[in-house]
Amino acid sequence: MSVLRLSESTPALWRFTDPRPKTVAWVALWTGAIVLELLALLPVVTDRGAPVTGPGIVFSLVGGSFAACGLIAWNRRPDSRSGALMTATGFAFFLLPLLGPRDSELAQTIGNLTADWWIFFFVALLLTFLTAGRLRTRFDQALVASFALPVVVLQVLSMLVSPPEGNLLSAFPDAGVSDAVDKAQRFTLGGLCVIVAVVVGARWLRASRRRRLALLPSVAGGACLLLFAMVLVNDLVTGSRSETLLWIAACSLVSVPAAFLAGLLRSRLARGALTDLMRTLRTQRNVSLQQALATTLDDPLLTVAYRLPGSLGYADASGEPVLVPPLEPARASARIEHDGEELAALVYDAGLDDDPELLEAVVAAAAIAIENERLQAESAQRVLELRASRERLVAAGDAERRRLERNLHDGAQQRLVAIALQLRILQGRIRRDPEAAEELAAAAGDELALSLAELRELARGIHPAVLEHGLAAALESLASRSPVPTTVACALKLPEPLELAAYFVASEALANVAKYSRATSASVRVWRAGDTARIEIADDGVGGADASSGSGLRGLADRVEALDGRLSVVSPPGAGTIVAAELPCA
Amino acid sequence: MRVVVADDSLLVRKGIVTLLREAGIEVQAEAASADALLAAVDEHRPDVAIVDIRMPPAFDDEGIQAAHALRAKHPQMAIVLLSQHVDFGTAMLVLAERPERLGYLLKDRVTNVTEFAATLRRVAAGGTALDPEVVQRLLASRADNGPLSVLTEREREVLALVAEGRSNRGIGDRLGVSERAVQKHVTAIFDKLGLAPGEDDNRRILAVLLYLRSAS
């Protein structure tokens, strides 16, 4: 069994070929995440600088958790950018906790300027769980870009008009303008958060069952954004921050990487179902492959589409045509191949693409099962062929016995009865009419000679005694009786069954040459090529012989096939006939 | 006695005809096929038709087909079927149907022309003649069951000879016993087989019929 692989056309393959970060970068990223997390927590531990609030501690943990989960996901799915986006979100989260509490005004300025930049990566992450971290649509791209208004433009504006403490950008401090800018910032940010949450929610509602599972971290993120919007609006309305809401928002943020990791873990659990699948396919003969796969993948619409022989189309097990690849965007397809030959295609919930390892394993299992089905069908077909050939051999044997009985009955036996009668008549006349008796005796003698000749001919048909002197001698004898001048080239001793088969092939073929070919010469050649003995009877006659018609050739083919050999007839009209038999002889 | 001979083999037919003529039997016509036989019988009305079972065109059971036709058309004529070999199939069925005036013999029997002539006469007189070979096979093939299982070994022997078409005297000669002893056996057979007293010949045929039916 060859190594099974997914074809290039499936999206699954590039998932495995995309390079993951080099080891050096890998170590650097992990070290960076750990060091930054420790640094972010330093103020909490050392109790230096400004007092740290509870939500502040949680926020400083958020960076580390995103970075860690992101790196794990990146490693497991290097093809998907979700891991990288999550890592980037984590690192961006570190900016404010690291830079904010610094004494340096520059650090504080940068910290404030970039405080909310994490939201770009975060929103991009939420929108792209199904597209492997890639922003595929203009809408998604615009949505992410629009966050630049509150997070970059209005933030710069806000800092320009804010008081100069820890703010190098403070150019025109004005409390009134600052307040207005702050409100605008909160409204736009909150509004965009709500929009993203609504988009994510709508996508979740539209998604298939499997995709909803994959979208869970996205939904969690959407909920976070809603909470943030509430915090922002709450600040505006009440004029003070709600500690409770901030707590909830901070904690819920951590749920996003947690949900994502859970998704990864779930796909590992699905591998257990794969074991069940293999067991089912192995132990239950009549279970439908499609049924078993649908159960394993929890996808009731899953279809095994078999390649229609000699066409580009597909059909399911009941013969219904299936479109591959499917039209619906929610369905995807993968080729099931064996030895580079496509056996079938699997049409499945596109959500399975998020779990390429499971998909690959299921496709491999399906390929084994289909190949198995094919082998079983083939062997059943072979049994049928063998049975048919065995029946033909028995029938041919019966027909041959009947022919012999007829020949004996109508020939030798009849003659012997006649001779017996003649001898009786002779007995009655021998004294009365010696001359007539003499005639009768001579006639009876002639009859006996004819009977003997007939019996000899019959006996040779049953088993050619001439074979006792070897195949070459037997073939010479055949050739000498053929009305068409025939040459024999045979210098080879074979096991008896093979010699007998070769002899009968030559006998039948030469009989056909004499009957139909109108040939002027014929040849019989026997030689050995490796483990195969080959006998070939060629003539220069009219050709046009049909191997499939006539019981003679069919019977020969059966006899040859009974020895695991092969009979072939090449007979183009006007260009002679070659009857050849290949007989394996180890 | 007048006969018609049908056999497709010229040599065999001539041999049979020559032997029969030398035995003093009048051969009215020869036929090489079933059709020729039917025509000859229609023309000559012989006492017995001697018919080879295998004849052209198919060399299968044309003789038996012809015998059927002849019996329907000429029920008073006797028919002796000749065969190259013992065949339990169709020939047995023909006999079991109505065994009187019917014989079934191997062709070789013709060479013993005296015996053959006697058989022809018996069949012409309304009897049945089965080839001893056939009888042997019937005996061998017959299991212990069937209506004939009530007969003793000797009685079965006698019945077999009855089936061959022999008279009590012929049976006595064959078995080396007196005609009276044979008659006793025959009566015992009739009693055991439940054949009501009546015309002796009739009962003989019924016994043979039973014998044949238990074989097929």
PDB file of N, CA and C in Angstrom, chain A residues 222-250:
ATOM      1  N   GLY A 222     -15.877  38.603  20.647  1.00  0.00           N
ATOM      2  CA  GLY A 222     -16.944  39.561  20.374  1.00  0.00           C
ATOM      3  C   GLY A 222     -17.594  40.024  21.656  1.00  0.00           C
ATOM      4  N   ALA A 223     -17.819  39.068  22.566  1.00  0.00           N
ATOM      5  CA  ALA A 223     -18.402  39.405  23.870  1.00  0.00           C
ATOM      6  C   ALA A 223     -17.491  40.382  24.606  1.00  0.00           C
ATOM      7  N   CYS A 224     -16.184  40.148  24.541  1.00  0.00           N
ATOM      8  CA  CYS A 224     -15.218  41.063  25.178  1.00  0.00           C
ATOM      9  C   CYS A 224     -15.389  42.473  24.634  1.00  0.00           C
ATOM     10  N   LEU A 225     -15.482  42.554  23.310  1.00  0.00           N
ATOM     11  CA  LEU A 225     -15.589  43.869  22.687  1.00  0.00           C
ATOM     12  C   LEU A 225     -16.861  44.584  23.150  1.00  0.00           C
ATOM     13  N   LEU A 226     -17.954  43.812  23.258  1.00  0.00           N
ATOM     14  CA  LEU A 226     -19.203  44.404  23.752  1.00  0.00           C
ATOM     15  C   LEU A 226     -19.004  44.962  25.155  1.00  0.00           C
ATOM     16  N   LEU A 227     -18.305  44.161  25.989  1.00  0.00           N
ATOM     17  CA  LEU A 227     -18.046  44.598  27.367  1.00  0.00           C
ATOM     18  C   LEU A 227     -17.244  45.895  27.375  1.00  0.00           C
ATOM     19  N   PHE A 228     -16.241  45.918  26.463  1.00  0.00           N
ATOM     20  CA  PHE A 228     -15.433  47.142  26.408  1.00  0.00           C
ATOM     21  C   PHE A 228     -16.277  48.338  25.999  1.00  0.00           C
ATOM     22  N   ALA A 229     -17.151  48.106  25.014  1.00  0.00           N
ATOM     23  CA  ALA A 229     -18.040  49.183  24.600  1.00  0.00           C
ATOM     24  C   ALA A 229     -18.859  49.662  25.790  1.00  0.00           C
ATOM     25  N   MET A 230     -19.358  48.697  26.601  1.00  0.00           N
ATOM     26  CA  MET A 230     -20.151  49.052  27.780  1.00  0.00           C
ATOM     27  C   MET A 230     -19.321  49.868  28.772  1.00  0.00           C
ATOM     28  N   VAL A 231     -18.042  49.425  28.952  1.00  0.00           N
ATOM     29  CA  VAL A 231     -17.161  50.148  29.874  1.00  0.00           C
ATOM     30  C   VAL A 231     -16.996  51.595  29.411  1.00  0.00           C
ATOM     31  N   LEU A 232     -16.758  51.737  28.110  1.00  0.00           N
ATOM     32  CA  LEU A 232     -16.511  53.067  27.554  1.00  0.00           C
ATOM     33  C   LEU A 232     -17.729  53.971  27.720  1.00  0.00           C
ATOM     34  N   VAL A 233     -18.906  53.408  27.374  1.00  0.00           N
ATOM     35  CA  VAL A 233     -20.135  54.194  27.483  1.00  0.00           C
ATOM     36  C   VAL A 233     -20.452  54.491  28.949  1.00  0.00           C
ATOM     37  N   ASN A 234     -20.234  53.492  29.757  1.00  0.00           N
ATOM     38  CA  ASN A 234     -20.483  53.641  31.197  1.00  0.00           C
ATOM     39  C   ASN A 234     -19.649  54.799  31.774  1.00  0.00           C
ATOM     40  N   ASP A 235     -18.366  54.833  31.338  1.00  0.00           N
ATOM     41  CA  ASP A 235     -17.494  55.925  31.772  1.00  0.00           C
ATOM     42  C   ASP A 235     -18.112  57.273  31.420  1.00  0.00           C
ATOM     43  N   LEU A 236     -18.616  57.333  30.181  1.00  0.00           N
ATOM     44  CA  LEU A 236     -19.181  58.594  29.704  1.00  0.00           C
ATOM     45  C   LEU A 236     -20.400  58.999  30.513  1.00  0.00           C
ATOM     46  N   VAL A 237     -21.273  58.005  30.732  1.00  0.00           N
ATOM     47  CA  VAL A 237     -22.551  58.291  31.384  1.00  0.00           C
ATOM     48  C   VAL A 237     -22.357  58.618  32.870  1.00  0.00           C
ATOM     49  N   THR A 238     -21.597  57.742  33.546  1.00  0.00           N
ATOM     50  CA  THR A 238     -21.464  57.918  34.992  1.00  0.00           C
ATOM     51  C   THR A 238     -20.298  58.839  35.355  1.00  0.00           C
ATOM     52  N   GLY A 239     -19.405  59.044  34.394  1.00  0.00           N
ATOM     53  CA  GLY A 239     -18.269  59.915  34.654  1.00  0.00           C
ATOM     54  C   GLY A 239     -17.166  59.235  35.434  1.00  0.00           C
ATOM     55  N   SER A 240     -17.416  58.002  35.874  1.00  0.00           N
ATOM     56  CA  SER A 240     -16.345  57.277  36.566  1.00  0.00           C
ATOM     57  C   SER A 240     -16.306  55.842  36.062  1.00  0.00           C
ATOM     58  N   ARG A 241     -15.171  55.198  36.215  1.00  0.00           N
ATOM     59  CA  ARG A 241     -15.033  53.835  35.721  1.00  0.00           C
ATOM     60  C   ARG A 241     -15.723  52.847  36.642  1.00  0.00           C
ATOM     61  N   SER A 242     -16.402  51.891  36.028  1.00  0.00           N
ATOM     62  CA  SER A 242     -16.997  50.833  36.840  1.00  0.00           C
ATOM     63  C   SER A 242     -15.958  49.729  37.027  1.00  0.00           C
ATOM     64  N   GLU A 243     -15.533  49.554  38.246  1.00  0.00           N
ATOM     65  CA  GLU A 243     -14.523  48.535  38.553  1.00  0.00           C
ATOM     66  C   GLU A 243     -15.013  47.137  38.164  1.00  0.00           C
ATOM     67  N   THR A 244     -16.290  46.905  38.441  1.00  0.00           N
ATOM     68  CA  THR A 244     -16.861  45.582  38.172  1.00  0.00           C
ATOM     69  C   THR A 244     -16.771  45.254  36.686  1.00  0.00           C
ATOM     70  N   LEU A 245     -17.266  46.224  35.854  1.00  0.00           N
ATOM     71  CA  LEU A 245     -17.231  45.990  34.416  1.00  0.00           C
ATOM     72  C   LEU A 245     -15.802  45.764  33.935  1.00  0.00           C
ATOM     73  N   LEU A 246     -14.880  46.525  34.485  1.00  0.00           N
ATOM     74  CA  LEU A 246     -13.485  46.401  34.073  1.00  0.00           C
ATOM     75  C   LEU A 246     -12.947  45.014  34.417  1.00  0.00           C
ATOM     76  N   TRP A 247     -13.304  44.550  35.602  1.00  0.00           N
ATOM     77  CA  TRP A 247     -12.931  43.193  36.017  1.00  0.00           C
ATOM     78  C   TRP A 247     -13.446  42.162  35.001  1.00  0.00           C
ATOM     79  N   ILE A 248     -14.725  42.299  34.733  1.00  0.00           N
ATOM     80  CA  ILE A 248     -15.324  41.306  33.813  1.00  0.00           C
ATOM     81  C   ILE A 248     -14.644  41.376  32.448  1.00  0.00           C
ATOM     82  N   ALA A 249     -14.450  42.613  31.945  1.00  0.00           N
ATOM     83  CA  ALA A 249     -13.820  42.772  30.633  1.00  0.00           C
ATOM     84  C   ALA A 249     -12.423  42.162  30.619  1.00  0.00           C
ATOM     85  N   ALA A 250     -11.643  42.454  31.682  1.00  0.00           N
ATOM     86  CA  ALA A 250     -10.275  41.941  31.750  1.00  0.00           C
ATOM     87  C   ALA A 250     -10.273  40.406  31.764  1.00  0.00           C
TER      88      ALA A 250
END
